[in-house]
Amino acid sequence: FRPGSIPLVNILLATLGGVLETKILTESIITAFSGIRLPCTRNSIALGPDACLRTLSEEELIELGSEDIVFNENIDFVRFRVSCCLELRATDQFNLIAAAPRSMIGIVERSCDNVFSVKSILHALHVLKTTPIEAYLSRAERHPKILPGLHGSVGFPGVGIMAPPSVLEEHEIESFIAIEKELRQSPREEIRIAADRLVEAAHRSSRVDAIVDAVIGLEILLKPADAD
């Protein structure tokens, strides 16, 4: 061993022993947004114990940008003004599955009270903002990365928003959290369908198409499917 390597080996073995004993991994899902940024006064907005909207660090932007090797295309975070993300965390219970040439990880159960989703966040943002916002790139990883088969997954990049990003202002944060909660918890499914139409309208290049989507969403709200 190299000088000073013994403590690192002990830490590695202790981490491995803990993972094998508990059979629990933490999954982190980061979805980078194009078209929105947080105010300068905020680095993060807590949405729940396992969810937050936060600013991406320079290191994260560089690491996520390197995924262009996977997709064989340029992932341009600067051009599309990607600066913030939704981070969700979940706890996974796993089993070791015998497989040649090495053991693999089999996730058998997810224990997570996280009720947030990329769609619910986009719905709330589009209620507050008139400019288009999209989920540009997502990446899921499991920690600690100490067993084989723990490679992460990356969602294919979106189109990217060319327009200057909207700012979720400090005075809008409380409304954003309240709107997201109302949209997510409402027993009326037509509200979420109408929110989908609102998102689609914001992304239309034609104003006529945007108006059509908005009117359809309004019609769904005023004339729900279960109405007499």
Coordinates of N, CA and C in Angstrom, one line a residue:
F1 N 0.8 -1.2 0.0 CA 0.0 0.0 0.0 C 0.9 1.3 0.0
R2 N 0.4 2.3 -0.6 CA 1.1 3.6 -0.6 C 0.9 4.2 0.8
P3 N 1.8 5.1 1.2 CA 1.7 5.7 2.5 C 0.4 6.5 2.5
G4 N -0.3 6.3 3.6 CA -1.6 7.0 3.8 C -2.8 6.3 3.2
S5 N -2.6 5.2 2.5 CA -3.7 4.5 1.8 C -4.5 3.6 2.8
I6 N -3.8 3.2 3.9 CA -4.5 2.3 4.8 C -5.8 2.9 5.4
P7 N -5.8 4.1 5.8 CA -7.1 4.7 6.3 C -8.2 4.8 5.2
L8 N -7.8 5.0 4.0 CA -8.7 5.0 2.9 C -9.3 3.6 2.6
V9 N -8.5 2.6 2.8 CA -8.9 1.2 2.6 C -9.9 0.9 3.7
N10 N -9.6 1.3 4.9 CA -10.5 1.0 6.1 C -11.8 1.7 5.9
I11 N -11.8 3.0 5.4 CA -13.1 3.7 5.1 C -13.9 2.9 4.0
L12 N -13.2 2.5 3.0 CA -13.9 1.7 1.9 C -14.5 0.5 2.4
L13 N -13.8 -0.3 3.3 CA -14.3 -1.6 3.8 C -15.4 -1.3 4.8
A14 N -15.4 -0.2 5.6 CA -16.4 0.1 6.5 C -17.7 0.5 5.7
T15 N -17.5 1.2 4.6 CA -18.7 1.6 3.8 C -19.3 0.4 3.1
L16 N -18.5 -0.5 2.6 CA -19.0 -1.7 2.0 C -19.7 -2.6 3.0
G17 N -19.1 -2.7 4.2 CA -19.8 -3.5 5.2 C -21.2 -2.9 5.6
G18 N -21.2 -1.6 5.7 CA -22.5 -1.0 6.0 C -23.6 -1.2 5.0
V19 N -23.2 -1.1 3.7 CA -24.1 -1.3 2.6 C -24.6 -2.7 2.5
L20 N -23.7 -3.7 2.7 CA -24.1 -5.1 2.7 C -25.0 -5.5 3.9
E21 N -24.8 -4.8 5.0 CA -25.6 -5.1 6.2 C -27.0 -4.5 6.0
T22 N -27.1 -3.3 5.6 CA -28.4 -2.6 5.5 C -29.1 -2.9 4.2
K23 N -28.3 -3.2 3.2 CA -28.9 -3.4 1.8 C -29.7 -2.2 1.4
I24 N -29.2 -1.0 1.7 CA -29.9 0.2 1.4 C -29.0 1.1 0.6
L25 N -29.5 1.7 -0.5 CA -28.8 2.7 -1.3 C -29.7 3.9 -1.4
T26 N -29.0 5.1 -1.6 CA -29.7 6.3 -1.8 C -29.7 6.7 -3.3
E27 N -30.8 6.9 -3.9 CA -30.9 7.3 -5.3 C -31.1 8.8 -5.4
S28 N -30.3 9.5 -6.2 CA -30.4 10.9 -6.4 C -30.8 11.1 -7.9
I29 N -31.8 11.9 -8.1 CA -32.3 12.2 -9.5 C -32.2 13.7 -9.7
I30 N -31.3 14.1 -10.6 CA -31.2 15.5 -10.9 C -31.7 15.8 -12.3
T31 N -32.6 16.7 -12.4 CA -33.2 17.2 -13.7 C -32.9 18.6 -13.9
A32 N -32.0 18.9 -14.9 CA -31.6 20.3 -15.2 C -32.7 20.9 -16.0
F33 N -33.1 22.2 -15.7 CA -34.1 22.9 -16.4 C -33.5 24.0 -17.3
S34 N -34.1 24.2 -18.4 CA -33.8 25.2 -19.4 C -34.9 26.2 -19.4
G35 N -34.6 27.5 -19.3 CA -35.6 28.6 -19.4 C -36.0 29.2 -18.0
I36 N -35.4 28.8 -17.0 CA -35.7 29.3 -15.6 C -34.4 29.3 -14.8
R37 N -34.3 30.3 -13.9 CA -33.2 30.4 -13.0 C -33.7 30.9 -11.6
L38 N -33.0 30.6 -10.6 CA -33.4 31.1 -9.3 C -32.9 32.5 -9.1
P39 N -33.5 33.3 -8.1 CA -32.9 34.6 -7.9 C -31.6 34.6 -7.3
C40 N -30.8 35.7 -7.4 CA -29.5 35.7 -6.8 C -29.4 35.5 -5.3
T41 N -30.5 35.8 -4.7 CA -30.6 35.7 -3.2 C -30.8 34.3 -2.7
R42 N -31.1 33.3 -3.7 CA -31.4 32.0 -3.3 C -30.5 31.0 -4.1
N43 N -29.9 30.0 -3.3 CA -29.2 28.9 -4.0 C -30.1 27.7 -4.1
S44 N -31.2 27.6 -3.2 CA -32.1 26.5 -3.3 C -33.4 26.8 -2.7
I45 N -34.4 26.0 -3.1 CA -35.8 26.2 -2.5 C -36.2 24.8 -2.0
A46 N -36.4 24.6 -0.8 CA -36.8 23.3 -0.2 C -38.3 23.1 -0.5
L47 N -38.5 21.9 -1.1 CA -39.9 21.6 -1.5 C -40.4 20.5 -0.5
G48 N -39.6 19.8 0.1 CA -39.9 18.7 1.0 C -38.6 18.1 1.6
P49 N -38.7 17.1 2.4 CA -37.5 16.5 3.0 C -36.6 15.8 2.0
D50 N -37.2 15.4 0.8 CA -36.4 14.7 -0.2 C -36.4 15.4 -1.5
A51 N -36.7 16.7 -1.6 CA -36.9 17.4 -2.8 C -36.5 18.9 -2.7
C52 N -35.8 19.4 -3.7 CA -35.5 20.8 -3.7 C -35.2 21.3 -5.1
L53 N -35.5 22.5 -5.3 CA -35.1 23.2 -6.6 C -33.9 24.0 -6.3
R54 N -32.8 23.8 -7.0 CA -31.5 24.5 -6.6 C -30.7 24.8 -7.8
T55 N -29.7 25.7 -7.5 CA -28.8 26.1 -8.6 C -27.7 25.0 -8.7
L56 N -27.4 24.7 -10.0 CA -26.3 23.8 -10.2 C -25.0 24.4 -10.0
S57 N -24.0 23.7 -9.4 CA -22.7 24.2 -9.3 C -21.9 24.1 -10.6
E58 N -20.8 24.8 -10.7 CA -20.0 24.8 -11.9 C -19.5 23.4 -12.2
E59 N -19.1 22.6 -11.1 CA -18.7 21.3 -11.3 C -19.8 20.4 -11.9
E60 N -21.0 20.6 -11.4 CA -22.1 19.8 -11.9 C -22.4 20.1 -13.4
L61 N -22.3 21.4 -13.7 CA -22.6 21.7 -15.1 C -21.6 21.1 -16.0
I62 N -20.3 21.1 -15.6 CA -19.3 20.5 -16.4 C -19.5 19.0 -16.5
E63 N -19.9 18.3 -15.4 CA -20.1 16.9 -15.4 C -21.3 16.5 -16.2
L64 N -22.4 17.2 -16.1 CA -23.6 16.9 -16.8 C -23.3 17.2 -18.3
G65 N -22.6 18.2 -18.6 CA -22.3 18.6 -20.0 C -21.5 17.5 -20.7
S66 N -20.7 16.7 -19.9 CA -19.9 15.7 -20.5 C -20.7 14.5 -21.1
E67 N -22.0 14.5 -20.8 CA -22.9 13.5 -21.3 C -23.1 13.6 -22.8
D68 N -22.6 14.6 -23.4 CA -22.7 14.7 -24.9 C -22.0 13.6 -25.6
I69 N -21.0 12.9 -24.8 CA -20.3 11.8 -25.4 C -21.3 10.6 -25.5
V70 N -22.2 10.5 -24.5 CA -23.2 9.4 -24.6 C -24.2 9.6 -25.7
F71 N -24.6 10.8 -25.9 CA -25.7 11.1 -26.9 C -25.1 11.4 -28.2
N72 N -23.8 11.6 -28.3 CA -23.2 11.9 -29.6 C -23.7 13.2 -30.2
E73 N -24.0 14.2 -29.3 CA -24.4 15.5 -29.7 C -24.0 16.5 -28.7
N74 N -24.0 17.8 -29.1 CA -23.5 18.8 -28.2 C -24.6 19.2 -27.2
I75 N -24.3 19.0 -25.9 CA -25.2 19.4 -24.8 C -24.7 20.8 -24.3
D76 N -25.3 21.8 -24.8 CA -24.8 23.2 -24.6 C -25.6 23.9 -23.5
F77 N -25.1 23.8 -22.2 CA -25.7 24.4 -21.1 C -25.6 25.9 -21.1
V78 N -24.6 26.4 -21.7 CA -24.4 27.9 -21.8 C -25.4 28.5 -22.8
R79 N -25.5 27.9 -24.0 CA -26.4 28.4 -25.0 C -27.9 28.3 -24.6
F80 N -28.2 27.3 -23.9 CA -29.6 27.1 -23.5 C -29.9 27.6 -22.0
R81 N -28.8 28.3 -21.5 CA -29.0 29.0 -20.2 C -29.5 28.0 -19.1
V82 N -28.9 26.8 -19.0 CA -29.3 25.9 -17.9 C -28.5 26.3 -16.7
S83 N -29.2 26.5 -15.6 CA -28.5 26.9 -14.4 C -29.1 26.3 -13.1
C84 N -30.3 25.8 -13.2 CA -30.9 25.2 -12.0 C -31.5 23.8 -12.2
C85 N -31.8 23.1 -11.2 CA -32.3 21.7 -11.3 C -33.3 21.4 -10.2
L86 N -34.0 20.3 -10.5 CA -34.8 19.7 -9.5 C -34.1 18.5 -9.0
E87 N -33.8 18.4 -7.7 CA -33.2 17.2 -7.1 C -34.1 16.4 -6.2
L88 N -34.3 15.1 -6.6 CA -35.2 14.2 -5.8 C -34.3 13.1 -5.3
R89 N -34.6 12.7 -4.0 CA -33.9 11.6 -3.4 C -34.9 10.5 -3.0
A90 N -34.4 9.3 -3.1 CA -35.2 8.1 -2.7 C -34.3 7.1 -2.1
T91 N -34.9 6.2 -1.3 CA -34.1 5.1 -0.6 C -34.5 3.8 -1.3
D92 N -33.5 3.1 -1.8 CA -33.7 1.8 -2.5 C -33.2 0.6 -1.6
Q93 N -34.1 -0.4 -1.5 CA -33.6 -1.7 -0.9 C -33.2 -2.6 -2.0
F94 N -32.1 -3.3 -1.8 CA -31.6 -4.1 -2.9 C -31.2 -5.5 -2.4
N95 N -31.1 -6.4 -3.4 CA -30.6 -7.8 -3.2 C -29.5 -8.0 -4.2
L96 N -28.5 -8.9 -3.8 CA -27.5 -9.2 -4.7 C -27.9 -10.4 -5.6
I97 N -27.8 -10.3 -6.9 CA -28.2 -11.4 -7.8 C -27.0 -12.0 -8.5
A98 N -26.8 -13.3 -8.4 CA -25.7 -14.0 -9.0 C -25.8 -13.9 -10.5
A99 N -24.7 -13.4 -11.1 CA -24.7 -13.3 -12.6 C -23.3 -13.2 -13.0
A100 N -23.0 -14.0 -14.1 CA -21.6 -14.0 -14.6 C -21.4 -12.7 -15.4
P101 N -20.2 -12.1 -15.3 CA -19.0 -12.6 -14.6 C -18.9 -12.1 -13.2
R102 N -19.9 -11.3 -12.7 CA -19.9 -10.8 -11.4 C -21.3 -10.6 -10.8
S103 N -21.4 -10.4 -9.6 CA -22.7 -10.2 -9.0 C -23.3 -8.8 -9.4
M104 N -24.6 -8.8 -9.5 CA -25.2 -7.5 -9.9 C -26.2 -7.1 -8.8
I105 N -26.6 -5.8 -8.9 CA -27.5 -5.3 -7.9 C -29.0 -5.4 -8.5
G106 N -29.8 -5.9 -7.7 CA -31.3 -6.0 -8.0 C -32.1 -5.1 -7.1
I107 N -32.6 -4.0 -7.5 CA -33.4 -3.2 -6.7 C -34.8 -3.8 -6.6
V108 N -35.2 -4.1 -5.3 CA -36.4 -4.8 -5.1 C -37.5 -4.0 -4.5
E109 N -37.1 -2.9 -3.8 CA -38.2 -2.1 -3.2 C -37.7 -0.6 -3.0
R110 N -38.5 0.3 -3.3 CA -38.2 1.7 -3.1 C -39.0 2.3 -2.0
S111 N -38.3 2.8 -1.0 CA -39.0 3.4 0.2 C -38.8 4.9 0.1
C112 N -39.9 5.6 -0.4 CA -39.7 7.0 -0.6 C -41.1 7.7 -0.5
D113 N -41.1 8.8 0.4 CA -42.3 9.5 0.6 C -42.4 10.7 -0.4
N114 N -41.5 10.7 -1.3 CA -41.4 11.9 -2.3 C -42.5 11.9 -3.2
V115 N -43.3 12.9 -3.2 CA -44.5 13.0 -4.1 C -44.3 14.0 -5.2
F116 N -43.1 14.6 -5.2 CA -42.9 15.6 -6.3 C -42.4 14.9 -7.5
S117 N -42.6 15.6 -8.6 CA -42.2 15.1 -9.9 C -41.8 16.3 -10.8
V118 N -41.1 16.0 -11.9 CA -40.7 17.0 -12.8 C -42.0 17.7 -13.4
K119 N -43.0 16.9 -13.7 CA -44.2 17.4 -14.3 C -44.9 18.4 -13.4
S120 N -45.0 18.0 -12.1 CA -45.7 18.9 -11.2 C -45.0 20.3 -11.0
I121 N -43.6 20.2 -11.1 CA -42.8 21.4 -11.0 C -43.0 22.3 -12.2
L122 N -43.0 21.7 -13.4 CA -43.2 22.4 -14.6 C -44.6 23.0 -14.7
H123 N -45.6 22.3 -14.2 CA -46.9 22.9 -14.2 C -47.0 24.2 -13.4
A124 N -46.4 24.1 -12.2 CA -46.4 25.3 -11.3 C -45.6 26.5 -11.9
L125 N -44.5 26.2 -12.5 CA -43.6 27.2 -13.1 C -44.4 27.9 -14.2
H126 N -45.1 27.1 -15.1 CA -45.8 27.7 -16.2 C -47.0 28.5 -15.8
V127 N -47.6 28.2 -14.6 CA -48.7 29.0 -14.1 C -48.2 30.4 -13.8
L128 N -47.0 30.5 -13.3 CA -46.4 31.7 -12.8 C -45.7 32.5 -14.0
K129 N -45.1 31.8 -14.9 CA -44.3 32.4 -16.0 C -44.9 32.2 -17.3
T130 N -44.8 33.1 -18.2 CA -45.3 33.1 -19.6 C -44.3 32.5 -20.6
T131 N -43.0 32.5 -20.2 CA -42.0 32.0 -21.1 C -41.9 30.5 -21.0
P132 N -41.4 29.8 -22.1 CA -41.3 28.3 -22.0 C -40.2 27.8 -21.1
I133 N -40.4 26.8 -20.4 CA -39.5 26.1 -19.5 C -39.5 24.6 -19.7
E134 N -38.4 24.0 -19.8 CA -38.4 22.5 -20.0 C -37.3 21.8 -19.2
A135 N -37.6 20.5 -19.1 CA -36.6 19.6 -18.4 C -35.6 19.3 -19.5
Y136 N -34.4 19.8 -19.4 CA -33.4 19.7 -20.5 C -32.6 18.3 -20.4
L137 N -32.2 17.9 -19.2 CA -31.5 16.7 -19.1 C -31.6 16.2 -17.7
S138 N -31.8 14.9 -17.5 CA -31.9 14.3 -16.2 C -30.9 13.1 -16.0
R139 N -30.4 13.0 -14.8 CA -29.5 11.9 -14.5 C -29.8 11.3 -13.1
A140 N -29.8 10.0 -13.1 CA -30.1 9.3 -11.8 C -28.8 8.5 -11.4
E141 N -28.5 8.6 -10.1 CA -27.3 7.9 -9.6 C -27.7 7.3 -8.2
R142 N -27.0 6.1 -7.9 CA -27.2 5.5 -6.6 C -25.9 5.6 -5.8
H143 N -26.1 5.9 -4.6 CA -24.9 6.1 -3.7 C -25.0 5.2 -2.4
P144 N -23.9 4.8 -1.9 CA -22.5 5.0 -2.3 C -22.2 4.1 -3.5
K145 N -21.3 4.6 -4.4 CA -20.9 3.8 -5.6 C -19.8 2.8 -5.2
I146 N -20.2 1.8 -4.6 CA -19.2 0.8 -4.0 C -19.4 -0.6 -4.5
L147 N -20.6 -0.9 -5.2 CA -20.9 -2.2 -5.7 C -21.0 -2.2 -7.2
P148 N -20.7 -3.3 -7.9 CA -20.9 -3.3 -9.3 C -22.4 -3.2 -9.7
G149 N -22.6 -2.7 -10.9 CA -24.0 -2.5 -11.3 C -24.6 -1.2 -10.9
L150 N -23.8 -0.3 -10.3 CA -24.4 0.9 -9.8 C -24.3 2.1 -10.7
H151 N -24.1 1.8 -12.0 CA -23.9 2.9 -13.0 C -25.3 3.6 -13.0
G152 N -25.2 4.9 -13.3 CA -26.4 5.7 -13.3 C -27.1 5.7 -14.7
S153 N -28.1 6.4 -14.8 CA -28.8 6.5 -16.1 C -29.0 8.0 -16.4
V154 N -29.1 8.3 -17.7 CA -29.2 9.7 -18.2 C -30.4 9.8 -19.1
G155 N -31.3 10.8 -18.9 CA -32.4 11.0 -19.8 C -32.0 11.8 -21.0
F156 N -32.5 11.5 -22.2 CA -32.1 12.2 -23.4 C -32.4 13.7 -23.3
P157 N -31.5 14.5 -23.7 CA -31.6 16.0 -23.6 C -32.8 16.5 -24.4
G158 N -33.4 17.6 -23.9 CA -34.5 18.2 -24.5 C -34.1 19.1 -25.6
V159 N -35.0 19.9 -26.2 CA -34.7 20.7 -27.3 C -33.8 21.9 -26.9
G160 N -34.1 22.4 -25.7 CA -33.4 23.6 -25.2 C -34.2 24.9 -25.5
I161 N -34.2 25.8 -24.5 CA -34.9 27.1 -24.7 C -33.9 28.1 -25.1
M162 N -34.1 28.8 -26.2 CA -33.2 29.8 -26.7 C -33.4 31.1 -26.1
A163 N -34.7 31.4 -25.7 CA -35.0 32.7 -25.1 C -34.3 32.9 -23.8
P164 N -34.1 34.2 -23.4 CA -33.6 34.5 -22.1 C -34.4 33.8 -21.0
P165 N -33.8 33.2 -19.9 CA -34.6 32.5 -18.9 C -35.4 33.4 -18.0
S166 N -36.5 33.0 -17.6 CA -37.3 33.7 -16.6 C -36.6 33.5 -15.2
V167 N -36.8 34.5 -14.3 CA -36.3 34.4 -13.0 C -37.4 34.1 -12.0
L168 N -37.3 33.1 -11.3 CA -38.3 32.8 -10.2 C -38.0 33.8 -9.1
E169 N -38.7 34.9 -9.1 CA -38.3 36.0 -8.1 C -38.6 35.6 -6.7
E170 N -37.9 36.2 -5.8 CA -38.1 35.9 -4.3 C -39.5 36.0 -3.9
H171 N -40.2 37.0 -4.4 CA -41.6 37.2 -3.9 C -42.6 36.2 -4.5
E172 N -42.1 35.4 -5.5 CA -42.9 34.4 -6.2 C -42.8 33.0 -5.6
I173 N -41.7 32.8 -4.8 CA -41.4 31.5 -4.3 C -42.5 30.9 -3.5
E174 N -43.1 31.7 -2.6 CA -44.2 31.2 -1.8 C -45.4 30.8 -2.6
S175 N -45.7 31.6 -3.6 CA -46.8 31.3 -4.5 C -46.5 30.0 -5.4
F176 N -45.3 29.9 -5.8 CA -44.9 28.7 -6.6 C -45.1 27.4 -5.8
I177 N -44.6 27.4 -4.5 CA -44.8 26.2 -3.7 C -46.3 25.9 -3.5
A178 N -47.1 27.0 -3.2 CA -48.5 26.8 -3.0 C -49.2 26.3 -4.2
I179 N -48.9 26.8 -5.4 CA -49.5 26.4 -6.7 C -49.1 24.9 -7.0
E180 N -47.9 24.6 -6.8 CA -47.4 23.2 -7.1 C -48.2 22.2 -6.2
K181 N -48.4 22.6 -4.9 CA -49.1 21.7 -4.0 C -50.5 21.5 -4.4
E182 N -51.2 22.6 -4.8 CA -52.6 22.6 -5.1 C -52.8 21.8 -6.4
L183 N -51.9 22.0 -7.4 CA -52.0 21.2 -8.6 C -51.8 19.7 -8.4
R184 N -50.8 19.4 -7.5 CA -50.5 18.0 -7.3 C -51.5 17.3 -6.5
Q185 N -52.1 18.0 -5.5 CA -53.0 17.3 -4.6 C -54.5 17.4 -4.9
S186 N -54.8 18.2 -5.9 CA -56.2 18.4 -6.3 C -56.8 17.0 -6.8
P187 N -58.0 16.7 -6.3 CA -58.7 15.5 -6.7 C -59.2 15.6 -8.2
R188 N -59.2 16.7 -8.8 CA -59.7 17.0 -10.1 C -58.6 16.7 -11.1
E189 N -58.6 15.6 -11.9 CA -57.6 15.3 -12.8 C -57.6 16.3 -14.0
E190 N -58.8 16.9 -14.3 CA -58.8 17.9 -15.4 C -58.0 19.1 -15.1
I191 N -57.7 19.4 -13.9 CA -56.8 20.5 -13.6 C -55.4 20.2 -14.1
R192 N -54.9 19.0 -13.8 CA -53.6 18.6 -14.3 C -53.5 18.5 -15.8
I193 N -54.7 18.1 -16.4 CA -54.7 18.0 -17.9 C -54.6 19.4 -18.5
A194 N -55.4 20.4 -17.9 CA -55.3 21.7 -18.3 C -53.9 22.3 -18.2
A195 N -53.3 22.0 -17.1 CA -51.9 22.4 -16.9 C -51.0 21.9 -17.9
D196 N -51.2 20.7 -18.4 CA -50.4 20.1 -19.5 C -50.6 21.0 -20.7
R197 N -51.8 21.4 -21.0 CA -52.1 22.2 -22.2 C -51.4 23.6 -22.0
L198 N -51.4 24.1 -20.8 CA -50.7 25.4 -20.6 C -49.2 25.3 -20.9
V199 N -48.6 24.1 -20.5 CA -47.2 23.9 -20.8 C -47.0 23.8 -22.3
E200 N -47.8 23.1 -23.0 CA -47.7 22.9 -24.4 C -47.9 24.3 -25.2
A201 N -48.8 25.1 -24.7 CA -49.0 26.4 -25.3 C -47.8 27.3 -25.2
A202 N -47.1 27.2 -24.1 CA -45.9 28.0 -23.9 C -44.8 27.6 -24.9
H203 N -44.8 26.4 -25.3 CA -43.8 25.9 -26.2 C -44.1 26.0 -27.7
R204 N -45.3 26.4 -28.0 CA -45.7 26.6 -29.4 C -45.0 27.7 -30.1
S205 N -44.5 27.5 -31.3 CA -43.9 28.5 -32.1 C -44.9 29.4 -32.7
S206 N -46.1 28.9 -33.0 CA -47.2 29.7 -33.6 C -48.1 30.2 -32.5
R207 N -48.4 31.5 -32.5 CA -49.3 32.0 -31.5 C -50.7 31.5 -31.6
V208 N -51.1 31.1 -32.9 CA -52.4 30.5 -33.1 C -52.5 29.2 -32.4
D209 N -51.5 28.4 -32.6 CA -51.4 27.0 -31.9 C -51.4 27.2 -30.4
A210 N -50.7 28.2 -29.9 CA -50.6 28.4 -28.5 C -52.0 28.8 -27.9
I211 N -52.8 29.7 -28.6 CA -54.1 30.0 -28.2 C -55.0 28.8 -28.2
V212 N -54.9 28.0 -29.2 CA -55.7 26.8 -29.3 C -55.5 25.9 -28.1
D213 N -54.2 25.7 -27.8 CA -53.9 24.8 -26.6 C -54.5 25.5 -25.3
A214 N -54.3 26.8 -25.2 CA -54.8 27.4 -24.0 C -56.4 27.4 -23.9
V215 N -57.0 27.5 -25.0 CA -58.5 27.4 -25.0 C -59.0 26.0 -24.7
I216 N -58.3 25.0 -25.2 CA -58.7 23.6 -24.9 C -58.5 23.4 -23.4
G217 N -57.4 23.9 -22.8 CA -57.2 23.8 -21.4 C -58.3 24.4 -20.6
L218 N -58.7 25.6 -21.0 CA -59.8 26.3 -20.4 C -61.1 25.6 -20.5
E219 N -61.3 25.0 -21.7 CA -62.6 24.2 -21.9 C -62.6 23.0 -21.0
I220 N -61.5 22.3 -20.8 CA -61.4 21.2 -19.9 C -61.8 21.6 -18.4
L221 N -61.3 22.8 -18.0 CA -61.6 23.2 -16.7 C -63.1 23.6 -16.5
L222 N -63.7 24.2 -17.5 CA -65.1 24.6 -17.4 C -66.1 23.5 -17.7
K223 N -65.6 22.5 -18.5 CA -66.5 21.4 -18.8 C -65.8 20.1 -18.6
P224 N -65.7 19.7 -17.3 CA -65.0 18.5 -17.0 C -65.7 17.2 -17.6
A225 N -65.0 16.2 -17.8 CA -65.5 14.9 -18.4 C -66.6 14.3 -17.5
D226 N -66.6 14.5 -16.2 CA -67.6 13.9 -15.4 C -68.8 14.8 -15.1
A227 N -68.9 16.0 -15.8 CA -70.0 16.9 -15.5 C -71.3 16.3 -16.1
D228 N -72.4 16.7 -15.5 CA -73.7 16.2 -16.0 C -74.0 16.9 -17.3

